[in-house]
Coordinates of C-alpha atoms and ligand atoms in Angstrom, one line a residue:
Chain A
M4 CA 17.7 6.1 31.3
R5 CA 20.6 4.1 29.7
P6 CA 24.0 4.5 31.4
S7 CA 25.4 6.1 28.3
S8 CA 22.9 8.8 28.2
L9 CA 23.4 9.4 31.9
V10 CA 27.2 9.9 31.4
R11 CA 26.3 12.2 28.5
L12 CA 23.9 14.3 30.6
S13 CA 26.3 14.6 33.5
A14 CA 29.2 15.7 31.3
L15 CA 26.9 18.4 29.8
L16 CA 25.7 19.5 33.2
L17 CA 29.3 19.6 34.5
L18 CA 30.4 21.8 31.6
V19 CA 27.5 24.2 31.9
I20 CA 27.9 24.6 35.7
F21 CA 31.7 25.0 35.4
V22 CA 31.6 27.8 32.8
T23 CA 28.7 29.7 34.4
M24 CA 29.9 29.6 38.0
P25 CA 33.6 28.5 38.0
E26 CA 34.1 30.0 41.5
A27 CA 32.2 27.1 43.0
F28 CA 35.1 24.9 41.9
A29 CA 37.8 27.1 43.5
F30 CA 38.5 24.6 46.2
L31 CA 39.6 22.0 43.6
F32 CA 42.2 24.3 42.1
E33 CA 43.6 26.0 45.3
P34 CA 46.1 23.2 46.0
L35 CA 47.7 23.9 42.6
I36 CA 48.6 27.5 42.9
T37 CA 51.1 29.6 44.8
P38 CA 49.4 31.4 47.7
G39 CA 47.9 34.7 46.8
A40 CA 47.4 33.9 43.1
P41 CA 43.8 33.5 41.8
A42 CA 42.5 29.9 41.7
I43 CA 39.9 30.6 39.0
Y44 CA 40.5 32.5 35.7
N45 CA 39.7 36.1 36.5
Q46 CA 40.5 38.0 33.3
G47 CA 37.1 37.5 31.7
S48 CA 34.0 35.3 31.7
L49 CA 34.7 31.6 31.0
F50 CA 31.2 31.4 29.5
A51 CA 31.8 34.2 27.0
L52 CA 35.1 32.7 26.0
T53 CA 33.5 29.3 25.5
M54 CA 30.8 30.7 23.3
Q55 CA 33.5 32.6 21.3
H56 CA 35.5 29.5 20.9
L57 CA 32.5 27.5 19.7
R58 CA 31.5 30.3 17.3
T59 CA 34.9 30.3 15.6
V60 CA 34.9 26.5 15.3
C61 CA 31.3 26.3 14.0
L62 CA 31.8 29.0 11.4
A63 CA 35.1 27.5 10.2
T64 CA 33.6 24.0 10.0
L65 CA 30.5 25.3 8.2
A66 CA 32.7 26.9 5.6
S67 CA 34.9 23.8 5.3
T68 CA 31.8 21.6 4.9
L69 CA 30.3 23.8 2.2
L70 CA 33.5 23.9 0.2
A71 CA 34.6 20.3 0.8
V72 CA 31.1 18.8 0.0
A73 CA 30.7 20.9 -3.0
L74 CA 34.2 19.9 -4.2
G75 CA 33.4 16.3 -3.5
I76 CA 30.2 16.4 -5.5
F77 CA 31.9 18.2 -8.4
V78 CA 34.8 15.7 -8.8
T79 CA 32.5 12.7 -8.7
R80 CA 30.5 14.0 -11.6
P81 CA 31.7 13.0 -15.1
S82 CA 32.5 16.6 -16.0
G83 CA 34.6 17.1 -12.9
A84 CA 36.4 13.8 -12.7
E85 CA 39.6 15.2 -14.2
F86 CA 39.9 17.7 -11.3
L87 CA 40.0 14.9 -8.7
P88 CA 43.8 14.7 -8.4
L89 CA 44.2 18.5 -8.4
S90 CA 41.5 18.9 -5.7
R91 CA 43.1 16.2 -3.6
S92 CA 46.5 17.9 -3.6
L93 CA 45.0 21.3 -2.8
V94 CA 43.0 19.9 0.2
N95 CA 46.1 17.9 1.3
I96 CA 48.2 21.0 1.4
G97 CA 45.6 22.6 3.7
Q98 CA 46.1 19.7 6.0
T99 CA 49.9 19.4 5.9
F100 CA 50.5 23.1 6.4
P101 CA 50.8 23.6 10.2
P102 CA 48.0 25.9 11.5
I103 CA 50.5 28.0 13.4
A104 CA 52.2 28.7 10.1
V105 CA 48.9 29.6 8.5
L106 CA 48.3 32.0 11.3
A107 CA 51.7 33.6 10.7
I108 CA 50.9 34.1 7.1
A109 CA 47.4 35.1 7.6
V110 CA 48.0 37.9 10.1
P111 CA 49.7 40.3 7.7
L112 CA 46.9 39.7 5.2
V113 CA 43.8 39.9 7.3
G114 CA 45.0 41.3 10.6
F115 CA 44.9 40.1 14.2
G116 CA 41.8 38.5 15.8
E117 CA 39.3 35.9 14.8
K118 CA 39.9 36.1 11.1
P119 CA 43.4 34.4 10.8
T120 CA 42.1 31.7 13.2
F121 CA 39.1 31.2 11.0
V122 CA 41.4 30.8 7.9
A123 CA 43.6 28.3 9.7
L124 CA 40.7 26.2 10.9
F125 CA 38.9 26.4 7.6
L126 CA 41.9 25.0 5.7
Y127 CA 42.7 22.4 8.3
G128 CA 39.1 21.1 8.4
L129 CA 38.8 20.6 4.6
L130 CA 40.6 17.3 4.2
P131 CA 38.5 14.9 6.5
I132 CA 35.2 16.2 5.1
F133 CA 36.4 16.1 1.5
E134 CA 37.8 12.6 1.7
N135 CA 34.7 11.3 3.5
T136 CA 32.4 12.9 0.9
L137 CA 34.3 11.2 -1.8
T138 CA 34.2 7.8 -0.1
G139 CA 30.5 8.2 0.7
L140 CA 29.6 9.2 -2.9
T141 CA 31.7 6.5 -4.5
Q142 CA 30.2 3.8 -2.2
V143 CA 26.6 4.4 -3.4
P144 CA 25.5 1.0 -4.7
P145 CA 25.7 1.0 -8.6
T146 CA 22.4 -0.9 -8.9
A147 CA 20.6 1.9 -7.0
L148 CA 22.1 4.5 -9.3
E149 CA 21.2 2.4 -12.4
A150 CA 17.7 2.0 -11.1
A151 CA 17.4 5.7 -10.5
R152 CA 18.5 6.5 -14.0
G153 CA 16.2 3.8 -15.4
M154 CA 13.2 5.3 -13.6
G155 CA 13.9 8.7 -15.2
M156 CA 15.6 10.7 -12.4
N157 CA 17.7 13.4 -13.8
A158 CA 21.2 14.1 -12.6
W159 CA 20.0 16.6 -9.9
Q160 CA 17.3 14.3 -8.6
R161 CA 19.8 11.4 -8.4
L162 CA 22.2 13.5 -6.4
V163 CA 19.7 14.9 -4.0
Q164 CA 17.4 11.9 -3.6
V165 CA 19.8 9.0 -3.8
E166 CA 23.5 9.9 -3.7
L167 CA 23.6 12.5 -0.9
P168 CA 21.3 10.6 1.5
L169 CA 23.3 7.4 1.0
A170 CA 26.6 9.3 1.6
L171 CA 25.3 11.3 4.5
P172 CA 26.7 9.1 7.4
M173 CA 30.1 9.2 5.8
I174 CA 30.0 13.0 5.4
L175 CA 28.8 13.4 9.0
A176 CA 31.7 11.3 10.2
G177 CA 34.1 13.7 8.3
I178 CA 32.5 16.7 9.8
R179 CA 32.8 15.2 13.3
L180 CA 36.5 14.6 12.8
S181 CA 37.0 18.1 11.5
V182 CA 35.1 19.7 14.4
I183 CA 37.1 17.7 17.0
I184 CA 40.4 18.8 15.4
S185 CA 39.3 22.4 15.2
L186 CA 38.2 22.5 18.8
G187 CA 41.7 21.8 19.9
T188 CA 43.5 23.8 17.2
A189 CA 41.4 26.9 17.8
T190 CA 43.2 27.4 21.2
I191 CA 46.3 28.6 19.3
G192 CA 44.2 31.4 17.8
S193 CA 44.7 33.2 21.1
T194 CA 48.3 33.8 20.1
V195 CA 47.0 36.2 17.5
A196 CA 44.4 37.8 19.8
A197 CA 41.4 35.7 18.8
K198 CA 38.9 35.5 21.7
G199 CA 38.6 31.9 22.8
L200 CA 39.6 29.3 25.4
G201 CA 43.2 29.6 24.3
E202 CA 43.3 32.9 26.3
V203 CA 42.8 31.1 29.5
I204 CA 45.6 28.7 28.8
I205 CA 48.0 31.4 27.6
A206 CA 47.2 33.5 30.6
G207 CA 48.1 30.5 32.8
L208 CA 51.3 30.0 31.0
Q209 CA 52.3 33.6 31.2
S210 CA 51.6 34.0 34.9
N211 CA 52.8 30.5 35.7
N212 CA 49.3 29.5 37.0
I213 CA 48.7 25.8 36.4
A214 CA 45.1 26.2 37.5
F215 CA 44.3 28.5 34.5
V216 CA 45.9 26.1 32.1
L217 CA 43.9 23.2 33.5
Q218 CA 40.7 25.1 33.4
G219 CA 41.1 26.1 29.7
G220 CA 42.1 22.5 28.8
L221 CA 39.3 21.0 30.8
V222 CA 36.6 23.1 29.0
V223 CA 38.0 22.3 25.6
A224 CA 38.2 18.6 26.4
L225 CA 34.6 18.5 27.6
L226 CA 33.4 20.3 24.5
A227 CA 35.3 17.9 22.3
V228 CA 33.8 14.8 24.1
L229 CA 30.3 16.2 24.0
V230 CA 30.4 17.3 20.3
H231 CA 32.0 14.0 19.3
D232 CA 29.3 12.1 21.1
G233 CA 26.5 14.3 19.8
L234 CA 27.5 14.1 16.2
G235 CA 28.2 10.4 16.6
L236 CA 24.6 9.9 17.6
L237 CA 23.4 11.8 14.5
E238 CA 25.6 9.5 12.3
R239 CA 24.2 6.4 13.9
I240 CA 20.6 7.6 13.3
A241 CA 21.5 8.3 9.6
A242 CA 23.2 5.0 9.3
R243 CA 20.5 3.0 11.0
K244 CA 18.1 4.1 8.3
L245 CA 20.4 2.5 5.8
G246 CA 20.4 -0.7 7.7
R247 CA 24.0 -0.9 8.6
S248 CA 26.2 0.4 11.4
L249 CA 29.1 2.6 10.5
D250 CA 31.8 0.1 11.3
E251 CA 30.7 -2.4 8.7
T252 CA 31.4 -0.8 5.4
P253 CA 29.4 -2.5 2.7
Chain B
M601 CA 3.8 -2.4 -30.1
I602 CA 7.5 -2.1 -29.8
T603 CA 9.5 -2.0 -33.1
I604 CA 13.3 -2.6 -32.9
D605 CA 14.5 -1.3 -36.2
H606 CA 18.1 -2.1 -37.3
L607 CA 19.4 -1.4 -33.8
T608 CA 23.2 -1.3 -33.6
K609 CA 25.6 -0.5 -30.8
R610 CA 29.4 -0.2 -31.2
Y611 CA 32.0 0.5 -28.5
G612 CA 35.1 1.6 -30.3
S613 CA 35.6 -1.1 -33.0
T614 CA 33.6 -3.8 -31.2
L615 CA 30.1 -4.5 -32.3
V616 CA 28.0 -5.2 -29.2
V617 CA 24.6 -5.2 -30.9
D618 CA 24.7 -5.9 -34.6
D619 CA 21.8 -4.7 -36.7
I620 CA 18.9 -6.2 -34.8
S621 CA 15.3 -5.9 -35.8
F622 CA 12.2 -7.4 -34.4
E623 CA 8.7 -6.5 -33.2
V624 CA 7.0 -7.1 -29.9
E625 CA 3.2 -7.3 -29.9
E626 CA 1.2 -5.4 -27.3
G627 CA 0.5 -7.4 -24.2
T628 CA 3.0 -10.2 -24.9
L629 CA 6.1 -11.3 -23.1
T630 CA 9.2 -11.5 -25.1
V631 CA 12.3 -13.2 -23.7
V632 CA 15.8 -12.2 -25.0
V633 CA 18.1 -15.2 -24.3
G634 CA 21.7 -15.8 -25.1
T635 CA 25.1 -16.5 -23.6
S636 CA 27.0 -14.1 -21.4
G637 CA 28.3 -11.1 -23.3
A638 CA 25.9 -11.6 -26.2
G639 CA 24.7 -8.0 -25.9
K640 CA 21.3 -8.7 -24.3
S641 CA 21.5 -6.0 -21.6
T642 CA 22.8 -3.5 -24.1
L643 CA 19.9 -4.2 -26.4
L644 CA 17.4 -3.8 -23.6
R645 CA 19.1 -0.6 -22.3
M646 CA 18.8 0.9 -25.8
I647 CA 15.0 0.6 -25.5
N648 CA 14.8 3.1 -22.6
R649 CA 17.9 4.9 -23.9
L650 CA 20.1 4.2 -21.0
V651 CA 22.5 3.3 -23.9
E652 CA 22.3 5.5 -27.0
P653 CA 22.2 3.4 -30.1
T654 CA 25.0 3.9 -32.7
G655 CA 22.5 3.1 -35.4
G656 CA 18.9 2.2 -35.9
R657 CA 15.9 3.2 -33.9
V658 CA 13.2 2.0 -31.5
L659 CA 9.5 2.8 -32.0
I660 CA 6.9 2.6 -29.4
D661 CA 3.5 2.5 -31.0
G662 CA 5.1 4.1 -34.1
E663 CA 6.6 6.9 -32.1
D664 CA 10.4 7.2 -32.4
T665 CA 11.9 7.1 -28.9
R666 CA 14.5 9.7 -29.9
T667 CA 11.7 12.3 -30.1
I668 CA 10.7 11.8 -26.5
P669 CA 12.8 13.5 -23.8
E670 CA 14.9 10.8 -22.0
D671 CA 13.5 11.2 -18.6
A672 CA 9.9 11.4 -19.8
L673 CA 10.5 8.2 -21.9
R674 CA 11.8 6.4 -18.8
H675 CA 8.9 7.5 -16.7
R676 CA 6.7 5.6 -19.2
I677 CA 8.8 2.4 -19.2
G678 CA 9.2 0.2 -16.2
Y679 CA 12.7 -1.1 -15.5
V680 CA 13.8 -4.0 -13.3
I681 CA 17.4 -5.1 -13.0
Q682 CA 19.2 -8.0 -11.4
G683 CA 19.7 -7.0 -7.7
Y684 CA 16.7 -4.7 -8.1
G685 CA 18.5 -1.5 -7.0
L686 CA 16.0 -0.7 -4.3
F687 CA 17.0 2.5 -2.5
P688 CA 18.4 1.5 0.9
H689 CA 17.4 4.7 2.5
R690 CA 13.8 4.6 1.6
N691 CA 11.1 2.2 3.0
V692 CA 9.1 -0.1 0.8
A693 CA 6.2 2.4 0.3
D694 CA 8.6 5.3 -0.6
N695 CA 10.6 3.0 -3.0
I696 CA 7.4 2.1 -4.8
A697 CA 6.3 5.7 -4.9
T698 CA 9.5 6.8 -6.8
V699 CA 8.1 7.4 -10.3
P700 CA 4.7 8.7 -9.2
R701 CA 6.6 11.3 -7.1
L702 CA 8.7 12.2 -10.1
L703 CA 5.5 12.7 -12.0
R704 CA 4.1 14.8 -9.1
W705 CA 1.0 12.7 -8.5
D706 CA -0.9 14.0 -5.4
R707 CA -0.3 12.3 -2.1
K708 CA -3.6 10.5 -1.9
R709 CA -3.3 9.0 -5.3
I710 CA 0.3 7.8 -4.5
A711 CA -0.8 6.2 -1.2
Q712 CA -3.6 4.5 -3.0
R713 CA -1.4 3.2 -5.7
V714 CA 1.2 1.9 -3.3
E715 CA -1.4 0.0 -1.3
E716 CA -2.9 -1.4 -4.4
L717 CA 0.5 -2.7 -5.6
L718 CA 1.4 -4.1 -2.2
D719 CA -1.8 -6.1 -2.3
L720 CA -1.2 -7.2 -5.9
F721 CA 2.2 -8.6 -4.9
Q722 CA 0.9 -10.2 -1.7
L723 CA 2.8 -7.9 0.7
D724 CA 0.6 -6.9 3.5
P725 CA 0.7 -3.1 3.6
A726 CA 0.4 -2.9 7.4
E727 CA 3.5 -5.1 7.7
F728 CA 5.7 -4.1 4.8
A729 CA 5.0 -0.5 3.8
H730 CA 7.4 0.9 6.4
K731 CA 10.1 -1.8 6.2
F732 CA 13.4 -0.9 4.7
P733 CA 14.9 -3.0 1.9
H734 CA 17.5 -4.6 4.2
E735 CA 14.7 -6.0 6.3
L736 CA 13.2 -8.0 3.4
S737 CA 14.0 -11.4 2.0
G738 CA 15.3 -11.8 -1.5
G739 CA 11.9 -12.8 -2.8
Q740 CA 10.2 -9.8 -1.1
Q741 CA 12.8 -7.4 -2.5
Q742 CA 12.2 -8.8 -6.0
R743 CA 8.5 -8.2 -5.6
V744 CA 9.1 -4.6 -4.4
G745 CA 11.4 -4.1 -7.4
V746 CA 8.7 -5.1 -9.8
A747 CA 6.0 -3.2 -7.9
R748 CA 8.1 -0.1 -8.1
A749 CA 8.6 -0.5 -11.8
L750 CA 4.8 -0.9 -12.4
A751 CA 3.9 2.1 -10.1
A752 CA 3.1 4.6 -12.8
R753 CA 1.2 2.0 -14.9
P754 CA 3.8 1.8 -17.7
A755 CA 2.6 0.1 -20.9
L756 CA 6.1 -1.5 -21.3
L757 CA 8.2 -3.3 -18.7
L758 CA 11.9 -4.1 -19.3
M759 CA 13.4 -6.7 -17.0
D760 CA 17.1 -7.6 -17.0
E761 CA 17.6 -11.0 -15.3
P762 CA 15.0 -10.1 -12.7
F763 CA 15.1 -13.6 -11.1
G764 CA 18.8 -14.1 -11.2
A765 CA 19.4 -13.7 -7.5
L766 CA 16.6 -16.0 -6.3
D767 CA 16.9 -19.7 -5.3
A768 CA 15.1 -22.2 -7.5
V769 CA 11.9 -22.6 -5.5
I770 CA 11.3 -18.9 -5.0
R771 CA 12.3 -18.2 -8.6
S772 CA 9.7 -20.5 -10.0
K773 CA 7.0 -18.9 -7.8
A774 CA 8.1 -15.5 -8.9
Q775 CA 7.9 -16.5 -12.5
D776 CA 4.4 -17.7 -12.1
D777 CA 3.4 -14.5 -10.2
L778 CA 4.9 -12.4 -13.0
L779 CA 2.9 -14.3 -15.6
A780 CA -0.3 -13.9 -13.6
I781 CA 0.3 -10.2 -13.1
Q782 CA 1.2 -9.7 -16.8
R783 CA -2.0 -11.5 -17.9
R784 CA -4.0 -9.3 -15.5
L785 CA -2.5 -5.9 -16.4
G786 CA -1.8 -6.6 -20.0
T787 CA 1.6 -5.1 -19.7
T788 CA 4.1 -5.7 -22.6
I789 CA 7.2 -7.2 -21.2
V790 CA 10.7 -7.6 -22.6
L791 CA 12.8 -9.8 -20.3
V792 CA 16.5 -10.7 -20.6
T793 CA 17.8 -14.0 -19.2
H794 CA 20.5 -16.6 -19.9
D795 CA 18.3 -19.3 -18.5
M796 CA 16.7 -21.4 -21.3
N797 CA 14.1 -22.9 -18.9
E798 CA 13.0 -19.5 -17.9
A799 CA 12.8 -18.4 -21.5
F800 CA 10.5 -21.4 -22.3
H801 CA 8.4 -21.0 -19.2
L802 CA 7.7 -17.3 -19.7
G803 CA 8.1 -16.3 -23.3
D804 CA 5.3 -15.8 -25.8
R805 CA 8.2 -15.3 -28.2
I806 CA 11.9 -15.8 -27.7
A807 CA 14.8 -13.9 -29.3
V808 CA 18.0 -15.8 -29.3
M809 CA 21.2 -13.7 -29.4
D810 CA 24.8 -14.7 -29.8
Q811 CA 27.8 -12.5 -30.3
A812 CA 25.8 -9.3 -30.9
R813 CA 23.5 -10.9 -33.5
L814 CA 19.9 -12.0 -33.4
L815 CA 19.9 -15.6 -34.5
Q816 CA 16.2 -16.4 -34.3
Y817 CA 13.0 -14.7 -33.1
A818 CA 10.1 -17.1 -32.8
A819 CA 7.5 -18.7 -30.7
P820 CA 8.9 -21.3 -28.3
A821 CA 7.4 -24.3 -30.2
E822 CA 8.8 -22.9 -33.5
L823 CA 12.3 -22.6 -31.9
L824 CA 12.1 -26.2 -30.8
M825 CA 10.9 -27.7 -34.0
H826 CA 12.7 -25.4 -36.5
P827 CA 15.9 -24.0 -34.9
A828 CA 17.5 -21.5 -37.2
D829 CA 21.0 -23.0 -36.9
D830 CA 23.3 -25.3 -34.8
F831 CA 23.8 -22.7 -32.1
V832 CA 20.1 -22.3 -31.4
E833 CA 19.7 -26.1 -31.6
R834 CA 22.4 -26.6 -29.0
L835 CA 21.0 -23.8 -26.8
V836 CA 17.6 -25.3 -26.9
G837 CA 19.1 -28.5 -25.7
T838 CA 18.7 -31.6 -27.8
A839 CA 18.0 -33.8 -24.8
E840 CA 15.4 -31.5 -23.2
R841 CA 13.7 -30.7 -26.5
P842 CA 10.8 -33.2 -26.4
F843 CA 10.1 -32.3 -22.7
R844 CA 10.1 -28.6 -23.5
L845 CA 7.7 -29.3 -26.3
L846 CA 5.4 -31.2 -23.9
S847 CA 5.6 -28.3 -21.4
L848 CA 4.2 -26.0 -24.1
T849 CA 1.2 -28.1 -24.9
K850 CA -1.9 -28.5 -22.7
V851 CA -3.7 -31.7 -21.9
Q852 CA -6.7 -30.2 -23.6
E853 CA -5.1 -30.6 -27.0
V854 CA -4.7 -34.4 -26.9
L855 CA -7.8 -35.2 -25.0
E856 CA -9.4 -38.5 -26.1
A857 CA -12.6 -40.3 -25.2
G858 CA -12.5 -42.8 -22.4
R859 CA -12.7 -43.2 -18.7
A860 CA -9.4 -44.1 -17.2
E861 CA -8.9 -45.0 -13.6
G862 CA -7.2 -42.8 -11.0
E863 CA -6.7 -39.3 -9.8
P864 CA -7.9 -36.9 -12.6
I865 CA -5.6 -34.2 -14.1
T866 CA -6.9 -30.8 -15.1
A867 CA -7.2 -30.1 -18.8
S868 CA -5.2 -26.9 -18.5
E869 CA -2.1 -28.7 -17.1
S870 CA 0.8 -29.4 -19.5
L871 CA 1.5 -32.7 -21.2
H872 CA 4.8 -32.6 -19.3
E873 CA 2.9 -32.8 -16.1
A874 CA 0.6 -35.5 -17.4
L875 CA 3.5 -37.7 -18.6
S876 CA 5.3 -37.3 -15.3
R877 CA 2.1 -38.4 -13.4
L878 CA 1.6 -41.4 -15.7
L879 CA 5.2 -42.5 -15.2
W880 CA 5.0 -42.1 -11.5
T881 CA 1.7 -43.9 -11.1
G882 CA 2.6 -46.6 -13.6
R883 CA -0.7 -46.2 -15.5
A884 CA -1.3 -46.1 -19.2
A885 CA -3.9 -43.3 -19.0
L886 CA -5.3 -40.7 -16.7
P887 CA -8.8 -39.2 -16.5
V888 CA -9.0 -35.5 -17.4
A889 CA -11.2 -33.0 -15.5
D890 CA -12.3 -29.5 -16.6
A891 CA -11.8 -26.5 -14.3
A892 CA -15.0 -27.3 -12.4
G893 CA -13.8 -30.9 -11.7
A894 CA -16.1 -32.8 -14.1
I895 CA -14.5 -35.7 -16.0
I896 CA -14.3 -34.8 -19.7
G897 CA -12.2 -37.7 -21.1
Q898 CA -8.7 -39.1 -20.7
V899 CA -5.1 -38.7 -21.7
S900 CA -2.9 -41.7 -22.5
V901 CA 0.9 -42.3 -22.8
G902 CA 0.4 -43.1 -26.5
S903 CA -1.2 -39.8 -27.3
I904 CA 1.5 -37.9 -25.4
L905 CA 4.2 -39.8 -27.2
R906 CA 2.6 -39.1 -30.6
H907 CA 2.5 -35.4 -29.8
G908 CA 6.1 -35.3 -28.4
R909 CA 7.6 -36.5 -31.7
P910 CA 6.3 -34.2 -34.4
L911 CA 6.9 -35.2 -38.0
P912 CA 9.2 -32.8 -39.8
Ligands
LIG1145 N1 30.1 0.7 -21.7 C1 30.7 -0.3 -22.4 N2 31.9 -0.1 -22.9 C2 32.5 -1.0 -23.6 N3 32.1 -2.3 -23.8 C3 30.9 -2.6 -23.2 C4 30.1 -1.6 -22.5 N4 29.0 -2.2 -22.1 C5 29.0 -3.5 -22.5 N5 30.2 -3.7 -23.2 C6 30.5 -5.0 -23.8 O1 29.5 -5.4 -24.6 C7 29.3 -6.8 -24.6 C8 27.9 -7.1 -24.3 O2 27.5 -6.7 -23.0 P1 26.1 -6.9 -22.4 O3 26.1 -6.5 -21.0 O4 25.0 -6.4 -23.3 O5 26.0 -8.5 -22.4 P2 24.9 -9.5 -21.9 O6 24.4 -10.3 -23.0 O7 23.9 -8.7 -21.1 O8 25.7 -10.4 -20.9 P3 25.4 -11.0 -19.5 O9 24.5 -12.2 -19.7 O10 26.7 -11.4 -18.9 O11 24.7 -9.9 -18.7 C9 30.2 -7.3 -23.6 O12 31.3 -7.9 -24.2 C10 30.7 -6.1 -22.8 O13 32.0 -6.2 -22.4
LIG1146 MG1 23.4 -8.5 -19.0

């Protein structure tokens, strides 16, 4: 096994063991707490919170991906070209608006819980995916498109058989960026009562328990590293088929 | 037969193709030649309707191309461009299978056709079928490009500077291969180039374009001996003219009786080749052999010179 896959596997193993039986790690956190306080988060299952956290992030990213890719496709068609500047500004607003402000606005509209977090993550995740979809679609070699047209592919066939496959590595890179941002950002969702790893951190802050804060942070960080790595692998597979690594843009 | 009938293309107020008419016989290779920006590509792209004509029409075997749905028309016409436009995400076999798949041929028939074409283009299926375009040399990419265009057995093949990206040695081999394949399949070809040598090497007929207009449409020899105007004459190249003419004529046609000394030349070689051998060996005549190698006569410097300076 290559060293990189070994590191990958150990990180995954560490995460799984930690969230399923955190008590086994109590000795590590005991030096950090005031005597008598719990060393391991005890207000719920770490595993359940991790799954909740992932669920929110996945759903929000899925929604951002669908909208951003659809928008990216639309504005690169001749009929949609005039909407490019408008779409860009809309997506940019989603990114520049701080997620905490989105939460504040969303709560009165959709109530407390997972929904406002979902809205914030969704808006926040649009930009990287949209921009990468645009880049990917506009970088398709013009000769390939000309050949596709010359061989009698209609617009739909060109999109599905030529443009999207060639833009795929770029789109995947955008999704990866978006997921990583969301994994971290989702922790603030707990301020509006969304179930997630933010709960652990907030509980730690409220009871002045550094061990809790560290545990929440650790799990989020491990998740981010693993997801980053996993999606990166996918991108490289997609890019290798195109005969170039991602760093050398054609 | 392809009939180009008063074809015109205008972008805004600029005429890019100006009222061009000519006919391409079935099974022949027509070369459209001219300087950069003359409108050659636009003319070619109007044949498969990648560019919609402003005026005029194109008939294929008498059928107006405007009556055929665009995509269906293009499935029937092979198209090769400079740079080939191979799909980087598809391997060689899948690239070649593009049009047959669009036409929904069944798998077995597609696989058979791909293999047949790889053989025809001297690409070993075992080695090349699963390679991706970036793993091929320029010459191999070019062959895959042409193979892909021929996949659905089009009766007409359009080629826009198909050899433009190849070095001189590979290009000349690719030209010979194209001629061989064309003779074998009987495909009608319209090929665009700005290389006069290529035009003379490949063309059964040559269409000379300049500034959107068709100046002359004729067989190569006719173009040399009776250029329509100064531009054609200059393009043909006054200095190269006699040598081009010699290239167009076979030894067969000036064969004379006699038994010259030396290495024989085949009767199907060109006079250009014969003259260059005579010059190089310093002889006045060469023996001529038929395809089987039997000596059938000789060719002399005098007979070649007489042929190379036609009387008006
Ligand atoms: N879509 C277009 N819009 C406006 N002008 C165009 C368009 N396409 C081509 N032209 C112009 O038409 C003229 C002829 O172009 P075309 O590509 O047919 O030339 P060409 O003979 O193929 O030249 P080359 O040898 O350089 O390929 C050029 O001046 C070009 O700028
Ligand atoms: Mg051109």
